[in-house]
Amino acid sequence: MANIQLYVASCVLLLSLSWRTSEALPVPAPSPGTGGQCADFYKMLLLNISNALDSIYLTDGIQSEKIEMRSTGDTVLACAPTLTQNLGCVTQRNSSFSESECLKNIKMDLLYYHEEIASYLGGPLKNGPEEIRLLSPIVEITKNLTENCFPQLDVENLPSKASKDDKKWGNDSYSNRLEMNKMMKGFHIRAITINRAIGYISSGDHRK
Ligand SMILES: *[C@@H]1O[C@H](CO)[C@@H](O)[C@H](O)[C@H]1NC(C)=O
Ligand SMILES: *[C@@H]1O[C@H](CO)[C@@H](O)[C@H](O)[C@H]1NC(C)=O
Ligand SMILES: *[C@@H]1O[C@H](CO)[C@@H](O)[C@H](O)[C@H]1NC(C)=O
Ligand SMILES: *[C@@H]1O[C@H](CO)[C@@H](O)[C@H](O)[C@H]1NC(C)=O
């Protein structure tokens, strides 16, 4: 199990590394929803997730190194720029990059984590005030992003949010926190992918 998770994580890292960094390029007008305040929100999201993971309040008493990735949705593949080399762990995608597919997957991820983290905070918490202080900004930012940063997406076509009857959180704050810890590690990796994808989209490289 741990091996599979590690394997998936390293594939994600490899994929992430395959993006060209576009910092030095002149930046054309970004696609709607990827510039300005939205771009700042994606960065802030990543910082706030790192912050939460670095904090003792979410890791206190937890030995597990496990990472849980959200597997439904296909952000990693949908948002990979057209790959030019086989990386060993991904099926090479031969279609061209679809901005709307990528953004749709990002939005679904954000909706999912928004719901899950908000519902976690409604359950029993060991370190209540601190967990709320760390996680509620993430709930806020994911909400802001999904509401304000996808003007070009037809929301009607999106599947419904994280299913309500998903009984992830129970009555035991320790098991909940253990699950949240794994989920946040997955969200951290996903947030890195999302930031790179947003950078790629706003660089305009895929429209050349
Ligand atoms: C979230 O990120 C922003 C921007 O970096 C920072 O000002 C804020 O303190 C962070 N909040 C938490 C709880 O990490
Ligand atoms: C992509 O690959 C699949 C399977 O290898 C192939 O059937 C399809 O024609 C390819 N599409 C393009 C646009 O090259
Ligand atoms: C979210 O957006 C609203 C208005 O769109 C703004 O007032 C609020 O400060 C934003 N929240 C965060 C955390 O940036
Ligand atoms: C959780 O707690 C609620 C309220 O105390 C109770 O009704 C419910 O049966 C509990 N669920 C489990 C799985 O223990």
PDB file of N, CA, C and O in Angstrom, residues 58-123:
ATOM      1  N   LEU A  58      -2.205  19.640  13.548  1.00  0.00           N
ATOM      2  CA  LEU A  58      -2.785  18.671  12.629  1.00  0.00           C
ATOM      3  C   LEU A  58      -1.984  17.364  12.626  1.00  0.00           C
ATOM      4  O   LEU A  58      -2.433  16.358  12.106  1.00  0.00           O
ATOM      5  N   THR A  59      -0.776  17.406  13.215  1.00  0.00           N
ATOM      6  CA  THR A  59       0.100  16.238  13.120  1.00  0.00           C
ATOM      7  C   THR A  59       0.346  15.588  14.485  1.00  0.00           C
ATOM      8  O   THR A  59       0.817  14.463  14.548  1.00  0.00           O
ATOM      9  N   ASP A  60       0.047  16.306  15.526  1.00  0.00           N
ATOM     10  CA  ASP A  60       0.120  15.872  16.908  1.00  0.00           C
ATOM     11  C   ASP A  60      -0.305  14.404  17.101  1.00  0.00           C
ATOM     12  O   ASP A  60      -1.452  14.063  16.872  1.00  0.00           O
ATOM     13  N   GLY A  61       0.646  13.547  17.490  1.00  0.00           N
ATOM     14  CA  GLY A  61       0.316  12.152  17.764  1.00  0.00           C
ATOM     15  C   GLY A  61       0.128  11.287  16.532  1.00  0.00           C
ATOM     16  O   GLY A  61      -0.205  10.119  16.639  1.00  0.00           O
ATOM     17  N   ILE A  62       0.346  11.859  15.346  1.00  0.00           N
ATOM     18  CA  ILE A  62       0.135  11.077  14.127  1.00  0.00           C
ATOM     19  C   ILE A  62       1.472  10.643  13.543  1.00  0.00           C
ATOM     20  O   ILE A  62       2.325  11.473  13.232  1.00  0.00           O
ATOM     21  N   GLN A  63       1.658   9.318  13.447  1.00  0.00           N
ATOM     22  CA  GLN A  63       2.925   8.783  12.947  1.00  0.00           C
ATOM     23  C   GLN A  63       2.863   8.546  11.441  1.00  0.00           C
ATOM     24  O   GLN A  63       3.884   8.425  10.797  1.00  0.00           O
ATOM     25  N   SER A  64       1.651   8.443  10.949  1.00  0.00           N
ATOM     26  CA  SER A  64       1.479   7.993   9.578  1.00  0.00           C
ATOM     27  C   SER A  64       2.070   8.959   8.559  1.00  0.00           C
ATOM     28  O   SER A  64       1.945  10.171   8.668  1.00  0.00           O
ATOM     29  N   GLU A  65       2.734   8.370   7.573  1.00  0.00           N
ATOM     30  CA  GLU A  65       3.271   9.158   6.465  1.00  0.00           C
ATOM     31  C   GLU A  65       2.340   9.065   5.258  1.00  0.00           C
ATOM     32  O   GLU A  65       2.686   9.489   4.169  1.00  0.00           O
ATOM     33  N   LYS A  66       1.207   8.439   5.462  1.00  0.00           N
ATOM     34  CA  LYS A  66       0.339   8.168   4.311  1.00  0.00           C
ATOM     35  C   LYS A  66      -0.213   9.426   3.674  1.00  0.00           C
ATOM     36  O   LYS A  66      -0.460  10.423   4.331  1.00  0.00           O
ATOM     37  N   ILE A  67      -0.395   9.308   2.381  1.00  0.00           N
ATOM     38  CA  ILE A  67      -0.951  10.402   1.602  1.00  0.00           C
ATOM     39  C   ILE A  67      -2.193   9.872   0.917  1.00  0.00           C
ATOM     40  O   ILE A  67      -2.173   8.780   0.368  1.00  0.00           O
ATOM     41  N   GLU A  68      -3.258  10.645   0.987  1.00  0.00           N
ATOM     42  CA  GLU A  68      -4.429  10.212   0.250  1.00  0.00           C
ATOM     43  C   GLU A  68      -4.733  11.215  -0.848  1.00  0.00           C
ATOM     44  O   GLU A  68      -5.032  12.376  -0.579  1.00  0.00           O
ATOM     45  N   MET A  69      -4.630  10.746  -2.086  1.00  0.00           N
ATOM     46  CA  MET A  69      -4.942  11.624  -3.214  1.00  0.00           C
ATOM     47  C   MET A  69      -6.403  11.478  -3.559  1.00  0.00           C
ATOM     48  O   MET A  69      -6.952  10.390  -3.495  1.00  0.00           O
ATOM     49  N   ARG A  70      -6.998  12.569  -3.953  1.00  0.00           N
ATOM     50  CA  ARG A  70      -8.349  12.473  -4.489  1.00  0.00           C
ATOM     51  C   ARG A  70      -8.204  11.876  -5.882  1.00  0.00           C
ATOM     52  O   ARG A  70      -7.481  12.405  -6.724  1.00  0.00           O
ATOM     53  N   SER A  71      -8.861  10.746  -6.088  1.00  0.00           N
ATOM     54  CA  SER A  71      -8.616  10.051  -7.350  1.00  0.00           C
ATOM     55  C   SER A  71      -9.667  10.327  -8.409  1.00  0.00           C
ATOM     56  O   SER A  71      -9.377  10.318  -9.592  1.00  0.00           O
ATOM     57  N   THR A  72     -10.897  10.600  -7.972  1.00  0.00           N
ATOM     58  CA  THR A  72     -11.895  10.942  -8.989  1.00  0.00           C
ATOM     59  C   THR A  72     -11.510  12.284  -9.579  1.00  0.00           C
ATOM     60  O   THR A  72     -10.999  13.149  -8.900  1.00  0.00           O
ATOM     61  N   GLY A  73     -11.781  12.432 -10.835  1.00  0.00           N
ATOM     62  CA  GLY A  73     -11.289  13.625 -11.509  1.00  0.00           C
ATOM     63  C   GLY A  73      -9.885  13.304 -11.963  1.00  0.00           C
ATOM     64  O   GLY A  73      -9.248  12.393 -11.449  1.00  0.00           O
ATOM     65  N   ASP A  74      -9.437  14.008 -12.894  1.00  0.00           N
ATOM     66  CA  ASP A  74      -8.178  13.629 -13.512  1.00  0.00           C
ATOM     67  C   ASP A  74      -7.305  14.842 -13.750  1.00  0.00           C
ATOM     68  O   ASP A  74      -6.739  15.025 -14.811  1.00  0.00           O
ATOM     69  N   THR A  75      -7.192  15.660 -12.707  1.00  0.00           N
ATOM     70  CA  THR A  75      -6.491  16.929 -12.859  1.00  0.00           C
ATOM     71  C   THR A  75      -5.075  16.756 -13.391  1.00  0.00           C
ATOM     72  O   THR A  75      -4.635  17.505 -14.258  1.00  0.00           O
ATOM     73  N   VAL A  76      -4.398  15.739 -12.869  1.00  0.00           N
ATOM     74  CA  VAL A  76      -2.998  15.591 -13.244  1.00  0.00           C
ATOM     75  C   VAL A  76      -2.858  15.354 -14.750  1.00  0.00           C
ATOM     76  O   VAL A  76      -2.064  16.010 -15.428  1.00  0.00           O
ATOM     77  N   LEU A  77      -3.678  14.454 -15.267  1.00  0.00           N
ATOM     78  CA  LEU A  77      -3.607  14.201 -16.704  1.00  0.00           C
ATOM     79  C   LEU A  77      -4.231  15.322 -17.518  1.00  0.00           C
ATOM     80  O   LEU A  77      -3.672  15.758 -18.518  1.00  0.00           O
ATOM     81  N   ALA A  78      -5.408  15.793 -17.057  1.00  0.00           N
ATOM     82  CA  ALA A  78      -6.101  16.826 -17.831  1.00  0.00           C
ATOM     83  C   ALA A  78      -5.281  18.105 -17.902  1.00  0.00           C
ATOM     84  O   ALA A  78      -5.382  18.856 -18.856  1.00  0.00           O
ATOM     85  N   CYS A  79      -4.461  18.340 -16.873  1.00  0.00           N
ATOM     86  CA  CYS A  79      -3.713  19.587 -16.825  1.00  0.00           C
ATOM     87  C   CYS A  79      -2.261  19.443 -17.245  1.00  0.00           C
ATOM     88  O   CYS A  79      -1.502  20.404 -17.193  1.00  0.00           O
ATOM     89  N   ALA A  80      -1.850  18.237 -17.633  1.00  0.00           N
ATOM     90  CA  ALA A  80      -0.473  18.086 -18.083  1.00  0.00           C
ATOM     91  C   ALA A  80      -0.339  18.733 -19.454  1.00  0.00           C
ATOM     92  O   ALA A  80      -1.171  18.524 -20.320  1.00  0.00           O
ATOM     93  N   PRO A  81       0.697  19.538 -19.623  1.00  0.00           N
ATOM     94  CA  PRO A  81       0.927  20.063 -20.964  1.00  0.00           C
ATOM     95  C   PRO A  81       1.234  18.872 -21.870  1.00  0.00           C
ATOM     96  O   PRO A  81       1.633  17.829 -21.377  1.00  0.00           O
ATOM     97  N   THR A  82       1.019  19.016 -23.142  1.00  0.00           N
ATOM     98  CA  THR A  82       1.254  17.895 -24.034  1.00  0.00           C
ATOM     99  C   THR A  82       2.655  17.336 -23.772  1.00  0.00           C
ATOM    100  O   THR A  82       3.636  18.050 -23.825  1.00  0.00           O
ATOM    101  N   LEU A  83       2.664  16.070 -23.412  1.00  0.00           N
ATOM    102  CA  LEU A  83       3.942  15.489 -23.000  1.00  0.00           C
ATOM    103  C   LEU A  83       4.761  15.112 -24.213  1.00  0.00           C
ATOM    104  O   LEU A  83       4.238  14.629 -25.202  1.00  0.00           O
ATOM    105  N   THR A  84       6.042  15.326 -24.099  1.00  0.00           N
ATOM    106  CA  THR A  84       6.892  14.993 -25.236  1.00  0.00           C
ATOM    107  C   THR A  84       7.725  13.754 -24.962  1.00  0.00           C
ATOM    108  O   THR A  84       8.373  13.232 -25.820  1.00  0.00           O
ATOM    109  N   GLN A  85       7.741  13.326 -23.713  1.00  0.00           N
ATOM    110  CA  GLN A  85       8.522  12.133 -23.437  1.00  0.00           C
ATOM    111  C   GLN A  85       7.723  11.213 -22.529  1.00  0.00           C
ATOM    112  O   GLN A  85       6.911  11.668 -21.748  1.00  0.00           O
ATOM    113  N   ASN A  86       7.998   9.947 -22.662  1.00  0.00           N
ATOM    114  CA  ASN A  86       7.323   9.017 -21.792  1.00  0.00           C
ATOM    115  C   ASN A  86       8.033   9.007 -20.448  1.00  0.00           C
ATOM    116  O   ASN A  86       9.224   8.804 -20.367  1.00  0.00           O
ATOM    117  N   LEU A  87       7.272   9.263 -19.414  1.00  0.00           N
ATOM    118  CA  LEU A  87       7.898   9.386 -18.105  1.00  0.00           C
ATOM    119  C   LEU A  87       7.896   8.074 -17.335  1.00  0.00           C
ATOM    120  O   LEU A  87       8.240   8.021 -16.181  1.00  0.00           O
ATOM    121  N   GLY A  88       7.479   7.006 -17.994  1.00  0.00           N
ATOM    122  CA  GLY A  88       7.538   5.709 -17.345  1.00  0.00           C
ATOM    123  C   GLY A  88       6.292   5.388 -16.556  1.00  0.00           C
ATOM    124  O   GLY A  88       5.888   4.248 -16.466  1.00  0.00           O
ATOM    125  N   CYS A  89       5.662   6.384 -15.971  1.00  0.00           N
ATOM    126  CA  CYS A  89       4.528   6.062 -15.117  1.00  0.00           C
ATOM    127  C   CYS A  89       3.245   6.684 -15.621  1.00  0.00           C
ATOM    128  O   CYS A  89       2.218   6.541 -15.011  1.00  0.00           O
ATOM    129  N   VAL A  90       3.287   7.382 -16.702  1.00  0.00           N
ATOM    130  CA  VAL A  90       2.037   7.896 -17.258  1.00  0.00           C
ATOM    131  C   VAL A  90       1.866   7.438 -18.683  1.00  0.00           C
ATOM    132  O   VAL A  90       2.840   7.288 -19.418  1.00  0.00           O
ATOM    133  N   THR A  91       0.645   7.187 -19.050  1.00  0.00           N
ATOM    134  CA  THR A  91       0.377   6.901 -20.436  1.00  0.00           C
ATOM    135  C   THR A  91       0.516   8.223 -21.172  1.00  0.00           C
ATOM    136  O   THR A  91      -0.086   9.204 -20.780  1.00  0.00           O
ATOM    137  N   GLN A  92       1.304   8.225 -22.153  1.00  0.00           N
ATOM    138  CA  GLN A  92       1.525   9.473 -22.864  1.00  0.00           C
ATOM    139  C   GLN A  92       0.217   9.956 -23.488  1.00  0.00           C
ATOM    140  O   GLN A  92      -0.480   9.194 -24.150  1.00  0.00           O
ATOM    141  N   ARG A  93      -0.090  11.188 -23.231  1.00  0.00           N
ATOM    142  CA  ARG A  93      -1.323  11.744 -23.751  1.00  0.00           C
ATOM    143  C   ARG A  93      -1.017  12.329 -25.119  1.00  0.00           C
ATOM    144  O   ARG A  93      -0.090  13.103 -25.276  1.00  0.00           O
ATOM    145  N   ASN A  94      -1.804  11.955 -26.120  1.00  0.00           N
ATOM    146  CA  ASN A  94      -1.473  12.467 -27.443  1.00  0.00           C
ATOM    147  C   ASN A  94      -2.420  13.564 -27.904  1.00  0.00           C
ATOM    148  O   ASN A  94      -2.258  14.108 -28.977  1.00  0.00           O
ATOM    149  N   SER A  95      -3.433  13.863 -27.089  1.00  0.00           N
ATOM    150  CA  SER A  95      -4.295  14.963 -27.488  1.00  0.00           C
ATOM    151  C   SER A  95      -3.638  16.258 -27.031  1.00  0.00           C
ATOM    152  O   SER A  95      -2.737  16.254 -26.209  1.00  0.00           O
ATOM    153  N   SER A  96      -4.112  17.372 -27.541  1.00  0.00           N
ATOM    154  CA  SER A  96      -3.495  18.618 -27.110  1.00  0.00           C
ATOM    155  C   SER A  96      -4.140  19.099 -25.818  1.00  0.00           C
ATOM    156  O   SER A  96      -5.179  18.620 -25.407  1.00  0.00           O
ATOM    157  N   PHE A  97      -3.479  20.039 -25.206  1.00  0.00           N
ATOM    158  CA  PHE A  97      -3.906  20.554 -23.920  1.00  0.00           C
ATOM    159  C   PHE A  97      -5.269  21.233 -24.039  1.00  0.00           C
ATOM    160  O   PHE A  97      -5.494  22.055 -24.904  1.00  0.00           O
ATOM    161  N   SER A  98      -6.193  20.855 -23.154  1.00  0.00           N
ATOM    162  CA  SER A  98      -7.488  21.520 -23.145  1.00  0.00           C
ATOM    163  C   SER A  98      -7.628  22.359 -21.890  1.00  0.00           C
ATOM    164  O   SER A  98      -7.726  21.836 -20.785  1.00  0.00           O
ATOM    165  N   GLU A  99      -7.637  23.659 -22.098  1.00  0.00           N
ATOM    166  CA  GLU A  99      -7.745  24.584 -20.970  1.00  0.00           C
ATOM    167  C   GLU A  99      -9.020  24.341 -20.174  1.00  0.00           C
ATOM    168  O   GLU A  99      -9.012  24.302 -18.947  1.00  0.00           O
ATOM    169  N   SER A 100     -10.131  24.123 -20.882  1.00  0.00           N
ATOM    170  CA  SER A 100     -11.388  23.999 -20.148  1.00  0.00           C
ATOM    171  C   SER A 100     -11.455  22.680 -19.375  1.00  0.00           C
ATOM    172  O   SER A 100     -11.975  22.628 -18.265  1.00  0.00           O
ATOM    173  N   GLU A 101     -10.886  21.609 -19.971  1.00  0.00           N
ATOM    174  CA  GLU A 101     -10.841  20.338 -19.242  1.00  0.00           C
ATOM    175  C   GLU A 101     -10.019  20.470 -17.967  1.00  0.00           C
ATOM    176  O   GLU A 101     -10.386  19.984 -16.897  1.00  0.00           O
ATOM    177  N   CYS A 102      -8.893  21.126 -18.098  1.00  0.00           N
ATOM    178  CA  CYS A 102      -8.003  21.305 -16.961  1.00  0.00           C
ATOM    179  C   CYS A 102      -8.699  22.121 -15.874  1.00  0.00           C
ATOM    180  O   CYS A 102      -8.748  21.716 -14.709  1.00  0.00           O
ATOM    181  N   LEU A 103      -9.284  23.255 -16.266  1.00  0.00           N
ATOM    182  CA  LEU A 103      -9.936  24.116 -15.271  1.00  0.00           C
ATOM    183  C   LEU A 103     -11.125  23.424 -14.629  1.00  0.00           C
ATOM    184  O   LEU A 103     -11.389  23.581 -13.441  1.00  0.00           O
ATOM    185  N   LYS A 104     -11.835  22.638 -15.425  1.00  0.00           N
ATOM    186  CA  LYS A 104     -12.987  21.922 -14.877  1.00  0.00           C
ATOM    187  C   LYS A 104     -12.536  20.951 -13.784  1.00  0.00           C
ATOM    188  O   LYS A 104     -13.153  20.860 -12.724  1.00  0.00           O
ATOM    189  N   ASN A 105     -11.444  20.263 -14.052  1.00  0.00           N
ATOM    190  CA  ASN A 105     -10.928  19.328 -13.047  1.00  0.00           C
ATOM    191  C   ASN A 105     -10.430  20.054 -11.803  1.00  0.00           C
ATOM    192  O   ASN A 105     -10.617  19.588 -10.683  1.00  0.00           O
ATOM    193  N   ILE A 106      -9.809  21.198 -12.009  1.00  0.00           N
ATOM    194  CA  ILE A 106      -9.346  21.981 -10.867  1.00  0.00           C
ATOM    195  C   ILE A 106     -10.543  22.431 -10.031  1.00  0.00           C
ATOM    196  O   ILE A 106     -10.547  22.326  -8.804  1.00  0.00           O
ATOM    197  N   LYS A 107     -11.568  22.888 -10.706  1.00  0.00           N
ATOM    198  CA  LYS A 107     -12.746  23.348  -9.968  1.00  0.00           C
ATOM    199  C   LYS A 107     -13.375  22.202  -9.176  1.00  0.00           C
ATOM    200  O   LYS A 107     -13.797  22.392  -8.028  1.00  0.00           O
ATOM    201  N   MET A 108     -13.420  21.028  -9.776  1.00  0.00           N
ATOM    202  CA  MET A 108     -13.989  19.885  -9.057  1.00  0.00           C
ATOM    203  C   MET A 108     -13.154  19.533  -7.832  1.00  0.00           C
ATOM    204  O   MET A 108     -13.697  19.219  -6.780  1.00  0.00           O
ATOM    205  N   ASP A 109     -11.842  19.594  -7.976  1.00  0.00           N
ATOM    206  CA  ASP A 109     -10.968  19.360  -6.815  1.00  0.00           C
ATOM    207  C   ASP A 109     -11.262  20.368  -5.711  1.00  0.00           C
ATOM    208  O   ASP A 109     -11.395  20.006  -4.543  1.00  0.00           O
ATOM    209  N   LEU A 110     -11.340  21.632  -6.096  1.00  0.00           N
ATOM    210  CA  LEU A 110     -11.524  22.681  -5.093  1.00  0.00           C
ATOM    211  C   LEU A 110     -12.876  22.525  -4.382  1.00  0.00           C
ATOM    212  O   LEU A 110     -12.973  22.700  -3.166  1.00  0.00           O
ATOM    213  N   LEU A 111     -13.900  22.183  -5.160  1.00  0.00           N
ATOM    214  CA  LEU A 111     -15.218  21.977  -4.550  1.00  0.00           C
ATOM    215  C   LEU A 111     -15.169  20.819  -3.562  1.00  0.00           C
ATOM    216  O   LEU A 111     -15.713  20.887  -2.464  1.00  0.00           O
ATOM    217  N   TYR A 112     -14.484  19.765  -3.981  1.00  0.00           N
ATOM    218  CA  TYR A 112     -14.376  18.585  -3.131  1.00  0.00           C
ATOM    219  C   TYR A 112     -13.691  18.925  -1.808  1.00  0.00           C
ATOM    220  O   TYR A 112     -14.213  18.649  -0.729  1.00  0.00           O
ATOM    221  N   TYR A 113     -12.516  19.547  -1.897  1.00  0.00           N
ATOM    222  CA  TYR A 113     -11.783  19.848  -0.661  1.00  0.00           C
ATOM    223  C   TYR A 113     -12.516  20.877   0.183  1.00  0.00           C
ATOM    224  O   TYR A 113     -12.485  20.811   1.410  1.00  0.00           O
ATOM    225  N   HIS A 114     -13.166  21.802  -0.478  1.00  0.00           N
ATOM    226  CA  HIS A 114     -13.949  22.791   0.274  1.00  0.00           C
ATOM    227  C   HIS A 114     -14.984  22.091   1.163  1.00  0.00           C
ATOM    228  O   HIS A 114     -15.070  22.341   2.357  1.00  0.00           O
ATOM    229  N   GLU A 115     -15.744  21.201   0.547  1.00  0.00           N
ATOM    230  CA  GLU A 115     -16.791  20.484   1.286  1.00  0.00           C
ATOM    231  C   GLU A 115     -16.213  19.615   2.393  1.00  0.00           C
ATOM    232  O   GLU A 115     -16.722  19.592   3.515  1.00  0.00           O
ATOM    233  N   GLU A 116     -15.170  18.886   2.061  1.00  0.00           N
ATOM    234  CA  GLU A 116     -14.611  17.946   3.032  1.00  0.00           C
ATOM    235  C   GLU A 116     -14.017  18.665   4.243  1.00  0.00           C
ATOM    236  O   GLU A 116     -14.215  18.249   5.377  1.00  0.00           O
ATOM    237  N   ILE A 117     -13.286  19.737   3.991  1.00  0.00           N
ATOM    238  CA  ILE A 117     -12.640  20.432   5.105  1.00  0.00           C
ATOM    239  C   ILE A 117     -13.684  21.153   5.945  1.00  0.00           C
ATOM    240  O   ILE A 117     -13.637  21.119   7.176  1.00  0.00           O
ATOM    241  N   ALA A 118     -14.664  21.765   5.274  1.00  0.00           N
ATOM    242  CA  ALA A 118     -15.730  22.437   6.025  1.00  0.00           C
ATOM    243  C   ALA A 118     -16.458  21.421   6.900  1.00  0.00           C
ATOM    244  O   ALA A 118     -16.759  21.703   8.070  1.00  0.00           O
ATOM    245  N   SER A 119     -16.729  20.242   6.370  1.00  0.00           N
ATOM    246  CA  SER A 119     -17.479  19.279   7.166  1.00  0.00           C
ATOM    247  C   SER A 119     -16.605  18.687   8.283  1.00  0.00           C
ATOM    248  O   SER A 119     -17.091  18.407   9.381  1.00  0.00           O
ATOM    249  N   TYR A 120     -15.304  18.569   8.034  1.00  0.00           N
ATOM    250  CA  TYR A 120     -14.387  18.143   9.095  1.00  0.00           C
ATOM    251  C   TYR A 120     -14.448  19.108  10.276  1.00  0.00           C
ATOM    252  O   TYR A 120     -14.503  18.700  11.441  1.00  0.00           O
ATOM    253  N   LEU A 121     -14.460  20.399   9.980  1.00  0.00           N
ATOM    254  CA  LEU A 121     -14.452  21.407  11.048  1.00  0.00           C
ATOM    255  C   LEU A 121     -15.756  21.399  11.845  1.00  0.00           C
ATOM    256  O   LEU A 121     -15.815  21.898  12.962  1.00  0.00           O
ATOM    257  N   GLY A 122     -16.798  20.796  11.270  1.00  0.00           N
ATOM    258  CA  GLY A 122     -18.071  20.689  11.978  1.00  0.00           C
ATOM    259  C   GLY A 122     -18.106  19.504  12.938  1.00  0.00           C
ATOM    260  O   GLY A 122     -19.037  19.360  13.724  1.00  0.00           O
ATOM    261  N   GLY A 123     -17.090  18.642  12.880  1.00  0.00           N
ATOM    262  CA  GLY A 123     -17.067  17.455  13.736  1.00  0.00           C
ATOM    263  C   GLY A 123     -16.273  17.685  15.007  1.00  0.00           C
ATOM    264  O   GLY A 123     -15.840  18.807  15.272  1.00  0.00           O
TER     265      GLY A 123
END
